[in-house]
Amino acid sequence: MSLIENRKRRVTSADVITRIAGGLQVPDELRGLPERRKSVSASWGPDPELSDRIVHVHRTGHIDVRSADWIARVLAEHRRAEDEVGGKDLWPVVRSQLNAVTALLPGASGAVADKLLVLAAEHAHWLSWVAAGEGQRGPSPAWLDLAYGWALDAGSADMTSWVTRVRSYYTLNHGDPVRALRTAEIAQQAPGGLCPATASIAAHATAVAAAAVGERDRAPRLAERAYGLALQISTAEERPSWLYWLSPVRAKLLLGEAAYAARDWSTAVSAFKESLVELEGYPRDHAYYRAQLEDARRRA
């Protein structure tokens, strides 16, 4: 994992899964996802081979939790590899994994079912995110709706809040800041209480939306609150798996984003300049924040 994160190893889907399967002693019937699709059109369809590999679960009539744990680990690797491999290339594997998770649900109950529902929501959210990046404005919210429903069914306040925050992000990007602000505020109020990482992201979303509607006094307060909450968690293991990336460096970049949205150019420049050096291994993110830094400098 650390080699991937530090960009010391180039990743492909098959390579990742083979390594994890060996390390976790995954049973033979769950090993060996296919190579990435050569055809773009084929990559959007489900992979029947993974479905075939979970037949063992149905034959034996019990839930193999190791299968779900393995799929969760693979999804975690895919999140970290996305910047290098590309979401479209990983789509068939992640969608197939979602098929596998949902196939396990009818035979599960209690805490196991809740775990599977959250895992299904994680996959659906990822598919929504990739679809949004590909300009698929119909499929993207449809996947997000599935994720939200599964998060509610699981009783996961953190996942429910996160999916709501993503909806706010989409809405703001589509030019409706008033609705985005309302949605972000709801993300902060998920029943059951939020962990600091989730609360931080919800507060950040509210800060950016507040800035977009002209609440530039409120926005910095929310941004500082979001930053402080993010710093309460020292390791990725303490955060929800989908927020593995919310390191102190990323939190500082989000602080800069909120300042940029509020037209506080000097604060934005300071935050971006301080953190940009840490993004050398993430070319897309580095380019994005470099552009924001240069624009903030021109405006300061």
Coordinates of C-alpha atoms in Angstrom, one line a residue:
M1 CA 0.0 0.0 0.0
S2 CA 2.7 2.5 0.9
L3 CA 4.6 1.8 -2.3
I4 CA 1.5 2.6 -4.3
E5 CA 0.8 5.8 -2.3
N6 CA 4.5 7.0 -2.7
R7 CA 4.4 6.3 -6.4
K8 CA 7.3 3.8 -6.2
R9 CA 5.2 1.1 -7.9
R10 CA 3.2 1.2 -11.0
V11 CA -0.3 -0.3 -10.5
T12 CA -2.7 -2.2 -12.8
S13 CA -5.9 -3.8 -11.6
A14 CA -4.7 -7.4 -12.2
D15 CA -1.5 -6.7 -10.3
V16 CA -3.2 -5.2 -7.4
I17 CA -5.7 -8.0 -7.0
T18 CA -3.1 -10.8 -7.4
R19 CA -1.0 -9.3 -4.7
I20 CA -3.9 -8.8 -2.3
A21 CA -5.3 -12.3 -3.0
G22 CA -1.9 -13.9 -2.1
G23 CA -1.4 -11.8 1.0
L24 CA -4.9 -12.4 2.4
Q25 CA -5.0 -16.1 1.3
V26 CA -8.1 -15.5 -0.7
P27 CA -9.7 -18.9 -1.8
D28 CA -9.1 -20.0 -5.3
E29 CA -12.7 -19.4 -6.4
L30 CA -12.3 -15.7 -5.6
R31 CA -8.9 -15.2 -7.2
G32 CA -7.8 -13.6 -10.4
L33 CA -9.9 -10.8 -11.8
P34 CA -9.5 -10.3 -15.5
E35 CA -7.2 -7.8 -17.1
R36 CA -8.5 -4.4 -17.8
R37 CA -10.9 -4.2 -20.8
K38 CA -9.4 -3.2 -24.1
S39 CA -12.7 -1.8 -25.3
V40 CA -14.1 1.3 -23.7
S41 CA -17.7 0.2 -24.4
A42 CA -17.1 -3.2 -22.7
S43 CA -15.6 -1.5 -19.6
W44 CA -19.0 -0.1 -18.6
G45 CA -20.6 -3.5 -18.3
P46 CA -20.5 -5.9 -15.4
D47 CA -17.8 -8.6 -15.4
P48 CA -19.5 -12.0 -15.2
E49 CA -16.4 -13.8 -14.1
L50 CA -16.4 -12.3 -10.6
S51 CA -20.1 -13.3 -10.2
D52 CA -19.1 -16.8 -11.1
R53 CA -16.5 -16.8 -8.4
I54 CA -19.0 -16.1 -5.6
V55 CA -21.1 -19.2 -6.6
H56 CA -19.2 -21.0 -3.8
V57 CA -21.0 -18.8 -1.3
H58 CA -24.4 -19.7 -2.6
R59 CA -23.6 -23.4 -2.9
T60 CA -22.5 -23.7 0.7
G61 CA -25.4 -21.6 2.0
H62 CA -23.5 -19.2 4.2
I63 CA -21.9 -15.8 4.0
D64 CA -18.1 -15.9 3.6
V65 CA -17.2 -12.6 5.3
R66 CA -13.6 -13.0 4.0
S67 CA -15.0 -12.4 0.5
A68 CA -16.5 -9.0 1.6
D69 CA -13.2 -8.1 3.4
W70 CA -11.2 -9.0 0.3
I71 CA -13.5 -6.8 -1.9
A72 CA -13.2 -3.9 0.6
R73 CA -9.4 -4.2 0.4
V74 CA -9.5 -4.2 -3.4
L75 CA -11.7 -1.1 -3.4
A76 CA -9.3 0.7 -1.1
E77 CA -6.4 -0.1 -3.5
H78 CA -8.5 1.1 -6.5
R79 CA -9.1 4.4 -4.8
R80 CA -5.4 4.9 -4.4
A81 CA -4.6 3.8 -7.9
E82 CA -7.3 5.9 -9.6
D83 CA -5.1 8.9 -10.2
E84 CA -2.6 6.8 -12.1
V85 CA -4.8 4.2 -13.8
G86 CA -7.9 6.3 -14.4
G87 CA -11.5 5.7 -13.2
K88 CA -12.8 4.5 -16.5
D89 CA -10.3 1.7 -16.7
L90 CA -11.2 0.6 -13.2
W91 CA -15.0 0.8 -13.8
P92 CA -15.6 -2.8 -14.8
V93 CA -13.8 -4.2 -11.8
V94 CA -15.5 -2.0 -9.3
R95 CA -18.9 -2.5 -10.8
S96 CA -18.4 -6.3 -10.7
Q97 CA -17.4 -6.1 -7.1
L98 CA -20.6 -4.2 -6.4
N99 CA -22.5 -7.1 -8.0
A100 CA -20.7 -9.5 -5.7
V101 CA -21.5 -7.5 -2.6
T102 CA -25.2 -7.1 -3.4
A103 CA -25.4 -10.9 -4.2
L104 CA -24.3 -11.6 -0.6
L105 CA -27.0 -9.4 1.0
P106 CA -30.0 -11.7 0.8
G107 CA -28.2 -14.3 3.0
A108 CA -26.9 -11.7 5.6
S109 CA -28.4 -10.2 8.7
G110 CA -27.5 -8.0 11.6
A111 CA -24.0 -6.5 11.7
V112 CA -22.9 -8.5 8.7
A113 CA -25.7 -7.1 6.6
D114 CA -24.9 -3.6 7.8
K115 CA -21.2 -4.0 6.8
L116 CA -22.2 -5.2 3.4
L117 CA -24.6 -2.3 2.9
V118 CA -21.9 0.2 3.7
L119 CA -19.6 -1.6 1.4
A120 CA -22.2 -1.5 -1.4
A121 CA -22.7 2.2 -0.7
E122 CA -18.9 2.8 -1.0
H123 CA -18.9 1.1 -4.4
A124 CA -22.0 3.0 -5.7
H125 CA -20.5 6.3 -4.6
W126 CA -17.3 5.5 -6.4
L127 CA -19.2 4.6 -9.6
S128 CA -21.2 7.9 -9.2
W129 CA -17.9 9.9 -8.9
V130 CA -16.4 8.3 -12.0
A131 CA -19.6 8.7 -14.0
A132 CA -19.6 12.4 -13.0
G133 CA -16.1 12.8 -14.1
E134 CA -17.0 11.3 -17.5
G135 CA -19.9 13.7 -17.9
Q136 CA -22.5 11.1 -17.3
R137 CA -25.1 13.4 -15.6
G138 CA -27.8 10.8 -15.7
P139 CA -26.0 7.7 -14.3
S140 CA -24.0 9.7 -11.8
P141 CA -26.9 10.8 -9.5
A142 CA -28.6 7.4 -10.0
W143 CA -25.6 5.7 -8.5
L144 CA -25.5 8.3 -5.7
D145 CA -29.2 7.6 -4.9
L146 CA -28.4 3.9 -4.5
A147 CA -25.5 4.7 -2.2
Y148 CA -27.7 7.0 0.0
G149 CA -30.4 4.4 0.3
W150 CA -27.9 1.7 1.3
A151 CA -26.2 4.0 3.8
L152 CA -29.6 4.7 5.4
D153 CA -30.4 1.1 5.6
A154 CA -27.1 0.3 7.2
G155 CA -27.7 3.0 9.8
S156 CA -24.3 4.6 8.9
A157 CA -24.3 8.3 9.8
D158 CA -20.9 8.8 8.3
M159 CA -21.7 7.3 5.0
T160 CA -25.1 9.0 4.8
S161 CA -23.4 12.4 5.5
W162 CA -20.7 11.7 3.0
V163 CA -23.1 10.9 0.2
T164 CA -25.1 14.0 1.0
R165 CA -21.9 16.1 0.9
V166 CA -21.2 14.6 -2.6
R167 CA -24.7 15.6 -3.7
S168 CA -24.0 19.2 -2.5
Y169 CA -20.7 19.2 -4.5
Y170 CA -22.5 18.1 -7.7
T171 CA -25.2 20.7 -7.1
L172 CA -22.7 23.5 -6.7
N173 CA -20.8 22.4 -9.8
H174 CA -24.1 22.5 -11.7
G175 CA -24.6 26.1 -10.8
D176 CA -27.1 26.0 -7.9
P177 CA -25.3 27.3 -4.8
V178 CA -28.4 27.9 -2.7
R179 CA -29.5 24.3 -3.0
A180 CA -25.9 23.2 -2.5
L181 CA -25.7 25.1 0.7
R182 CA -28.9 23.6 2.0
T183 CA -27.7 20.1 1.1
A184 CA -24.3 20.6 2.8
E185 CA -26.0 21.8 6.0
I186 CA -28.1 18.6 6.0
A187 CA -24.8 16.6 5.7
Q188 CA -23.7 18.1 9.0
Q189 CA -26.8 16.9 10.8
A190 CA -26.8 13.2 10.0
P191 CA -28.5 11.4 12.9
G192 CA -26.3 9.3 15.1
G193 CA -23.3 11.6 15.3
L194 CA -20.4 12.0 12.9
C195 CA -16.7 11.1 13.3
P196 CA -14.3 14.1 13.1
A197 CA -13.3 13.3 9.5
T198 CA -16.8 13.1 8.2
A199 CA -17.8 16.2 10.2
S200 CA -14.8 18.0 8.7
I201 CA -15.8 17.3 5.1
A202 CA -19.4 18.3 5.8
A203 CA -18.3 21.6 7.3
H204 CA -15.9 22.2 4.4
A205 CA -18.8 21.7 1.9
T206 CA -20.9 24.1 3.8
A207 CA -18.1 26.7 3.9
V208 CA -17.6 26.5 0.1
A209 CA -21.3 26.7 -0.6
A210 CA -21.7 29.6 1.9
A211 CA -19.0 31.5 0.1
A212 CA -20.8 30.9 -3.2
V213 CA -24.0 32.5 -2.0
G214 CA -22.0 35.5 -0.6
E215 CA -21.9 34.5 3.1
R216 CA -18.2 35.4 3.3
D217 CA -18.1 35.9 7.1
R218 CA -19.7 32.6 7.8
A219 CA -17.5 30.7 5.3
P220 CA -14.1 31.3 7.0
R221 CA -15.5 30.2 10.4
L222 CA -16.8 26.9 8.8
A223 CA -13.5 26.4 7.0
E224 CA -11.5 26.8 10.2
R225 CA -13.8 24.4 12.0
A226 CA -13.4 21.9 9.2
Y227 CA -9.6 22.2 9.3
G228 CA -9.6 21.8 13.1
L229 CA -11.7 18.6 12.9
A230 CA -9.5 17.1 10.3
L231 CA -6.4 17.6 12.4
Q232 CA -8.0 15.6 15.3
I233 CA -7.4 12.4 13.3
S234 CA -3.7 11.4 13.1
T235 CA -3.8 8.3 11.0
A236 CA -5.8 7.0 8.0
E237 CA -6.9 4.0 10.0
E238 CA -8.9 6.3 12.3
R239 CA -11.0 7.7 9.4
P240 CA -13.7 6.0 7.4
S241 CA -12.2 4.1 4.5
W242 CA -13.5 6.5 1.9
L243 CA -11.8 9.4 3.7
Y244 CA -8.3 7.8 3.8
W245 CA -7.0 10.8 1.9
L246 CA -7.9 13.4 4.5
S247 CA -4.3 14.0 5.8
P248 CA -3.2 17.2 7.3
V249 CA -1.8 18.2 3.9
R250 CA -5.2 17.6 2.2
A251 CA -6.9 19.4 5.0
K252 CA -4.7 22.5 4.5
L253 CA -5.6 22.4 0.7
L254 CA -9.3 22.3 1.6
L255 CA -8.7 25.3 3.8
G256 CA -7.2 27.0 0.8
E257 CA -10.1 26.0 -1.4
A258 CA -12.6 27.5 1.0
A259 CA -10.5 30.7 1.2
Y260 CA -10.4 30.8 -2.6
A261 CA -14.2 30.5 -2.8
A262 CA -14.5 33.3 -0.3
R263 CA -12.1 35.5 -2.3
D264 CA -9.6 35.6 0.6
W265 CA -6.7 35.4 -1.8
S266 CA -3.9 35.8 0.6
T267 CA -5.1 32.9 2.8
A268 CA -5.6 30.8 -0.3
V269 CA -2.1 31.5 -1.6
S270 CA -0.6 30.6 1.8
A271 CA -2.5 27.3 2.1
F272 CA -1.8 26.2 -1.5
K273 CA 1.9 27.2 -1.5
E274 CA 2.5 25.4 1.8
S275 CA 0.9 22.1 0.6
L276 CA 1.6 21.9 -3.1
V277 CA 5.0 20.3 -2.7
E278 CA 3.4 17.3 -1.1
L279 CA 1.4 16.6 -4.3
E280 CA 4.3 15.8 -6.6
G281 CA 3.1 12.1 -6.9
Y282 CA -0.5 13.1 -7.8
P283 CA -0.3 14.9 -11.2
R284 CA -4.0 15.7 -11.6
D285 CA -4.3 17.1 -8.1
H286 CA -1.0 19.0 -8.4
A287 CA -2.1 20.6 -11.7
Y288 CA -5.5 21.6 -10.2
Y289 CA -4.1 23.2 -7.1
R290 CA -1.2 24.8 -9.0
A291 CA -3.7 26.5 -11.3
Q292 CA -5.7 27.7 -8.2
L293 CA -2.5 29.0 -6.6
E294 CA -1.5 31.0 -9.7
D295 CA -5.0 32.5 -10.1
A296 CA -5.1 33.4 -6.4
R297 CA -1.7 35.1 -6.7
R298 CA -2.9 37.2 -9.7
R299 CA -5.9 38.3 -7.7
A300 CA -4.2 39.0 -4.4

